[in-house]
Amino acid sequence: MQSLKVLLLSAAVGCGTGLPAAASSSIWYESEGGKVRLVTSGKPDTAGRIHGVLDISLKPGWKTYWRDPGDAGVPPQIDISASTNIANATFSFPPPQRHDDGSGKWAGYDHPVSLPVTFTLSVPNEPAVIDADIFLGICETICIPVQTKLTIDPGSDPDNVEHAALVKAALATLPAPARPDFGVSILPGDRETLIVEASFPGNPKAADFFVAGERDYMFGVPARSEKDGKLVFTVPILDRPTTTPTDGGLYYTLTTAAGAVEGLLPFP
């Protein structure tokens, strides 16, 4: 978001520490543009994972970012290294929207959003305490990094119906897994261009494609074209690693009037 200046002065960062919560939810941390908290469903599942959400309540006119914020944004980040019996934490993302600030386009949300978080226990069936350092950007005419520590003891209130319902509702907003008739496939390109063909039901005009730059990849805004009934997105590769990775892939989301799907693309 090139026209929005990111305030990096410590006075504007909005640092704060959430006090330990004797519940499956942290306290709310309030900032200028909204407030955030962590909520969990309390009990781990059979695979030793605790499901939760980063609950972001935005004030009217404020926005926050998807997993790829563009060249000037702040993606949501979580650090659980101070936690007890938590091995890692992974965000999932609802379908984003394309926003235009007048000088560039970026992917994010202009409404309150709950980002699902999966916490994996280091040792299953043992107590856990989540001490999470949270960092994200929220924006109106300027972008303000929000940084705080949120603490939860999931086992202290494992049967909280309200919190479990919030987590379930957030998981229901996630894109479905891509499938052959609803997803994208890579077409031949070059080192400076990622080209994909989209397959999906419904009106092509309502479709949009989002790809997340990771592993030193950076992408520009996709350009769309229709030919012979096929919808193609051409994405500029603004930066790339010296050596193409051979493991993993690039997360993408395809949004349409019929719903959204997500998947992994091979590194171009």
Short mmCIF file of C-alpha atoms in Angstrom, two decimals:
data_model
loop_
_atom_site.label_atom_id
_atom_site.label_comp_id
_atom_site.label_asym_id
_atom_site.label_seq_id
_atom_site.Cartn_x
_atom_site.Cartn_y
_atom_site.Cartn_z
CA MET A 1 0.00 0.00 0.00
CA GLN A 2 2.40 2.65 -1.25
CA SER A 3 0.42 5.76 -0.33
CA LEU A 4 -0.07 4.73 3.27
CA LYS A 5 2.90 5.56 5.50
CA VAL A 6 3.74 2.91 8.07
CA LEU A 7 4.43 4.46 11.44
CA LEU A 8 7.42 2.74 12.96
CA LEU A 9 8.04 5.03 15.92
CA SER A 10 7.63 3.12 19.15
CA ALA A 11 5.10 5.64 20.42
CA ALA A 12 2.82 4.83 17.48
CA VAL A 13 3.27 1.09 17.40
CA GLY A 14 0.65 0.46 20.02
CA CYS A 15 2.68 -1.93 22.14
CA GLY A 16 0.94 -3.55 25.05
CA THR A 17 0.78 -6.67 27.10
CA GLY A 18 -2.41 -8.60 27.73
CA LEU A 19 -2.69 -9.88 31.26
CA PRO A 20 -3.04 -13.65 31.69
CA ALA A 21 -6.64 -14.71 31.20
CA ALA A 22 -8.18 -17.50 33.23
CA ALA A 23 -10.28 -18.50 30.26
CA SER A 24 -10.05 -19.84 26.73
CA SER A 25 -9.87 -16.22 25.51
CA SER A 26 -7.36 -13.47 26.16
CA ILE A 27 -8.40 -9.97 27.10
CA TRP A 28 -9.00 -7.48 24.28
CA TYR A 29 -6.05 -5.27 23.38
CA GLU A 30 -7.30 -1.89 22.12
CA SER A 31 -5.53 0.33 19.59
CA GLU A 32 -6.48 3.44 17.64
CA GLY A 33 -8.24 1.60 14.81
CA GLY A 34 -9.78 -1.33 16.64
CA LYS A 35 -9.00 -4.13 19.06
CA VAL A 36 -7.63 -7.68 18.96
CA ARG A 37 -7.80 -10.78 21.14
CA LEU A 38 -6.99 -14.49 20.94
CA VAL A 39 -9.76 -17.03 21.43
CA THR A 40 -9.48 -20.83 21.55
CA SER A 41 -11.95 -23.68 21.59
CA GLY A 42 -10.24 -24.89 24.78
CA LYS A 43 -9.73 -28.60 24.32
CA PRO A 44 -7.11 -30.00 21.92
CA ASP A 45 -8.29 -32.37 19.20
CA THR A 46 -7.12 -35.98 18.84
CA ALA A 47 -4.08 -34.83 16.82
CA GLY A 48 -2.86 -32.61 19.68
CA ARG A 49 -3.94 -29.31 18.14
CA ILE A 50 -5.79 -26.44 19.79
CA HIS A 51 -7.93 -24.44 17.39
CA GLY A 52 -8.35 -20.73 17.89
CA VAL A 53 -8.74 -17.37 16.19
CA LEU A 54 -7.07 -13.99 16.19
CA ASP A 55 -10.21 -11.89 16.56
CA ILE A 56 -9.72 -8.47 14.90
CA SER A 57 -12.47 -5.93 15.54
CA LEU A 58 -11.90 -2.97 13.20
CA LYS A 59 -13.47 0.44 13.58
CA PRO A 60 -15.43 1.74 10.54
CA GLY A 61 -13.09 2.85 7.77
CA TRP A 62 -10.12 0.78 9.00
CA LYS A 63 -8.58 -2.20 7.21
CA THR A 64 -6.09 -4.99 7.82
CA TYR A 65 -4.03 -7.29 5.62
CA TRP A 66 -4.19 -10.76 4.11
CA ARG A 67 -1.19 -13.15 4.33
CA ASP A 68 0.55 -11.13 1.55
CA PRO A 69 0.22 -7.39 2.26
CA GLY A 70 1.94 -6.12 -0.88
CA ASP A 71 5.17 -4.19 -0.91
CA ALA A 72 4.40 -1.80 1.98
CA GLY A 73 2.02 -3.61 4.32
CA VAL A 74 2.28 -5.54 7.56
CA PRO A 75 1.02 -9.15 7.49
CA PRO A 76 -0.37 -10.76 10.66
CA GLN A 77 2.40 -12.45 12.64
CA ILE A 78 2.44 -14.59 15.77
CA ASP A 79 5.38 -15.67 17.92
CA ILE A 80 4.64 -18.44 20.47
CA SER A 81 8.23 -19.06 21.59
CA ALA A 82 7.43 -17.98 25.17
CA SER A 83 4.51 -20.43 25.42
CA THR A 84 4.39 -23.63 27.46
CA ASN A 85 3.92 -26.91 25.54
CA ILE A 86 3.16 -25.17 22.23
CA ALA A 87 5.36 -26.28 19.33
CA ASN A 88 4.03 -23.93 16.65
CA ALA A 89 1.12 -21.76 15.56
CA THR A 90 -0.20 -21.38 12.02
CA PHE A 91 -2.63 -18.81 10.61
CA SER A 92 -5.32 -19.60 8.06
CA PHE A 93 -6.98 -16.82 6.06
CA PRO A 94 -10.54 -16.15 4.88
CA PRO A 95 -10.89 -14.97 1.27
CA PRO A 96 -9.48 -11.44 0.96
CA GLN A 97 -10.75 -8.51 -1.07
CA ARG A 98 -8.81 -6.31 -3.49
CA HIS A 99 -8.33 -2.77 -2.19
CA ASP A 100 -7.08 0.28 -4.09
CA ASP A 101 -5.64 3.23 -2.17
CA GLY A 102 -5.15 5.34 -5.30
CA SER A 103 -1.53 4.42 -5.94
CA GLY A 104 -1.59 0.65 -5.60
CA LYS A 105 -3.73 -2.40 -5.02
CA TRP A 106 -3.41 -4.83 -2.13
CA ALA A 107 -5.25 -7.73 -0.50
CA GLY A 108 -6.97 -7.52 2.85
CA TYR A 109 -10.15 -6.96 4.83
CA ASP A 110 -12.23 -3.82 5.41
CA HIS A 111 -14.44 -5.39 8.06
CA PRO A 112 -13.97 -7.20 11.39
CA VAL A 113 -12.33 -10.56 10.72
CA SER A 114 -11.37 -13.65 12.71
CA LEU A 115 -8.20 -15.36 11.46
CA PRO A 116 -8.12 -19.04 12.43
CA VAL A 117 -4.96 -20.12 14.27
CA THR A 118 -3.88 -23.73 14.82
CA PHE A 119 -1.70 -24.31 17.89
CA THR A 120 0.17 -27.63 17.92
CA LEU A 121 1.08 -29.12 21.30
CA SER A 122 4.67 -30.16 21.89
CA VAL A 123 3.48 -33.05 24.08
CA PRO A 124 -0.12 -34.24 23.59
CA ASN A 125 -2.33 -34.61 26.67
CA GLU A 126 -0.14 -32.25 28.69
CA PRO A 127 -1.24 -28.78 29.90
CA ALA A 128 -0.42 -25.79 27.71
CA VAL A 129 -0.31 -22.03 28.16
CA ILE A 130 -0.28 -19.77 25.11
CA ASP A 131 1.94 -16.68 25.41
CA ALA A 132 1.67 -15.10 21.96
CA ASP A 133 3.41 -11.98 20.68
CA ILE A 134 1.06 -10.56 18.04
CA PHE A 135 2.06 -8.13 15.29
CA LEU A 136 -0.25 -6.84 12.56
CA GLY A 137 -1.04 -3.70 10.61
CA ILE A 138 -4.32 -1.82 10.61
CA CYS A 139 -4.90 1.12 8.30
CA GLU A 140 -7.12 4.11 7.73
CA THR A 141 -5.27 6.90 5.88
CA ILE A 142 -2.06 5.70 7.52
CA CYS A 143 -0.99 2.22 8.61
CA ILE A 144 -0.33 1.59 12.28
CA PRO A 145 1.55 -1.54 13.37
CA VAL A 146 -0.16 -3.10 16.37
CA GLN A 147 2.04 -5.14 18.72
CA THR A 148 0.94 -6.85 21.91
CA LYS A 149 1.31 -10.00 23.97
CA LEU A 150 -1.84 -12.08 24.51
CA THR A 151 -2.00 -14.92 27.03
CA ILE A 152 -4.43 -17.82 27.32
CA ASP A 153 -4.69 -20.88 29.55
CA PRO A 154 -6.93 -23.03 27.30
CA GLY A 155 -7.43 -25.70 29.98
CA SER A 156 -8.92 -23.25 32.49
CA ASP A 157 -12.21 -22.95 30.59
CA PRO A 158 -12.29 -25.87 28.13
CA ASP A 159 -16.07 -26.00 27.69
CA ASN A 160 -16.82 -22.37 26.87
CA VAL A 161 -19.65 -22.63 24.33
CA GLU A 162 -19.35 -19.03 23.12
CA HIS A 163 -15.64 -19.34 22.34
CA ALA A 164 -16.05 -22.71 20.64
CA ALA A 165 -18.82 -21.26 18.46
CA LEU A 166 -16.63 -18.31 17.44
CA VAL A 167 -13.80 -20.64 16.40
CA LYS A 168 -16.22 -22.89 14.47
CA ALA A 169 -17.71 -19.89 12.66
CA ALA A 170 -14.24 -18.61 11.69
CA LEU A 171 -13.20 -21.99 10.31
CA ALA A 172 -16.38 -22.03 8.20
CA THR A 173 -15.26 -18.83 6.42
CA LEU A 174 -12.08 -20.42 5.01
CA PRO A 175 -11.79 -21.20 1.31
CA ALA A 176 -12.43 -24.81 0.32
CA PRO A 177 -9.53 -26.90 -1.02
CA ALA A 178 -8.97 -26.39 -4.74
CA ARG A 179 -10.13 -29.16 -7.08
CA PRO A 180 -9.72 -29.83 -10.82
CA ASP A 181 -12.91 -27.98 -11.78
CA PHE A 182 -12.40 -25.11 -9.31
CA GLY A 183 -8.86 -23.83 -8.98
CA VAL A 184 -5.94 -22.67 -11.10
CA SER A 185 -3.23 -24.30 -13.18
CA ILE A 186 0.09 -22.81 -14.25
CA LEU A 187 0.63 -21.95 -17.92
CA PRO A 188 4.04 -21.48 -19.54
CA GLY A 189 5.63 -18.19 -18.51
CA ASP A 190 9.10 -16.83 -17.88
CA ARG A 191 11.24 -15.74 -14.93
CA GLU A 192 9.39 -12.42 -14.78
CA THR A 193 5.81 -13.63 -15.14
CA LEU A 194 3.51 -16.13 -13.42
CA ILE A 195 0.58 -17.10 -15.66
CA VAL A 196 -2.36 -19.20 -14.45
CA GLU A 197 -5.62 -20.33 -15.98
CA ALA A 198 -8.63 -20.35 -13.66
CA SER A 199 -11.39 -22.95 -13.66
CA PHE A 200 -14.57 -22.24 -11.68
CA PRO A 201 -18.35 -22.07 -11.86
CA GLY A 202 -20.17 -18.79 -12.40
CA ASN A 203 -19.47 -15.37 -13.87
CA PRO A 204 -15.83 -14.66 -14.85
CA LYS A 205 -16.24 -10.97 -14.02
CA ALA A 206 -16.63 -11.83 -10.33
CA ALA A 207 -13.42 -13.89 -10.14
CA ASP A 208 -10.15 -12.69 -8.62
CA PHE A 209 -6.82 -14.39 -7.99
CA PHE A 210 -4.49 -13.80 -5.02
CA VAL A 211 -1.03 -15.33 -4.70
CA ALA A 212 1.21 -14.92 -1.65
CA GLY A 213 4.84 -14.05 -2.12
CA GLU A 214 7.04 -16.21 0.12
CA ARG A 215 10.57 -17.60 0.09
CA ASP A 216 11.86 -14.28 -1.38
CA TYR A 217 9.18 -14.08 -4.10
CA MET A 218 7.32 -10.81 -4.58
CA PHE A 219 4.40 -10.43 -6.95
CA GLY A 220 2.61 -7.52 -8.57
CA VAL A 221 -1.13 -7.15 -9.15
CA PRO A 222 -2.57 -9.83 -11.47
CA ALA A 223 -3.79 -8.72 -14.90
CA ARG A 224 -6.81 -10.64 -16.20
CA SER A 225 -7.70 -11.63 -19.74
CA GLU A 226 -10.44 -13.76 -21.28
CA LYS A 227 -9.98 -15.77 -24.44
CA ASP A 228 -12.02 -18.63 -25.88
CA GLY A 229 -14.09 -18.79 -22.72
CA LYS A 230 -11.01 -19.15 -20.49
CA LEU A 231 -9.93 -16.73 -17.77
CA VAL A 232 -6.18 -16.16 -17.43
CA PHE A 233 -4.34 -14.18 -14.75
CA THR A 234 -0.87 -12.83 -15.55
CA VAL A 235 1.11 -11.87 -12.45
CA PRO A 236 4.37 -9.86 -12.61
CA ILE A 237 7.21 -11.45 -10.62
CA LEU A 238 8.81 -8.37 -9.02
CA ASP A 239 11.47 -10.30 -7.13
CA ARG A 240 12.53 -13.92 -6.81
CA PRO A 241 15.18 -16.03 -5.06
CA THR A 242 18.44 -16.73 -6.81
CA THR A 243 17.64 -20.45 -6.73
CA THR A 244 14.11 -21.74 -7.26
CA PRO A 245 12.94 -23.71 -4.18
CA THR A 246 12.22 -27.40 -4.75
CA ASP A 247 10.02 -27.98 -1.70
CA GLY A 248 6.61 -26.54 -0.80
CA GLY A 249 4.86 -23.99 -2.97
CA LEU A 250 3.01 -20.69 -3.13
CA TYR A 251 -0.33 -20.24 -1.37
CA TYR A 252 -3.11 -18.92 -3.58
CA THR A 253 -6.79 -18.09 -3.21
CA LEU A 254 -9.29 -17.91 -6.06
CA THR A 255 -12.45 -15.96 -5.22
CA THR A 256 -15.67 -16.10 -7.27
CA ALA A 257 -19.38 -15.40 -6.90
CA ALA A 258 -19.79 -19.14 -6.24
CA GLY A 259 -17.31 -19.18 -3.33
CA ALA A 260 -13.57 -19.41 -2.88
CA VAL A 261 -10.88 -22.10 -2.99
CA GLU A 262 -7.23 -22.19 -2.01
CA GLY A 263 -4.23 -24.32 -2.85
CA LEU A 264 -0.49 -24.46 -3.50
CA LEU A 265 1.25 -23.60 -6.76
CA PRO A 266 4.69 -24.89 -7.74
CA PHE A 267 7.39 -22.24 -7.50
CA PRO A 268 7.79 -20.59 -10.93
#
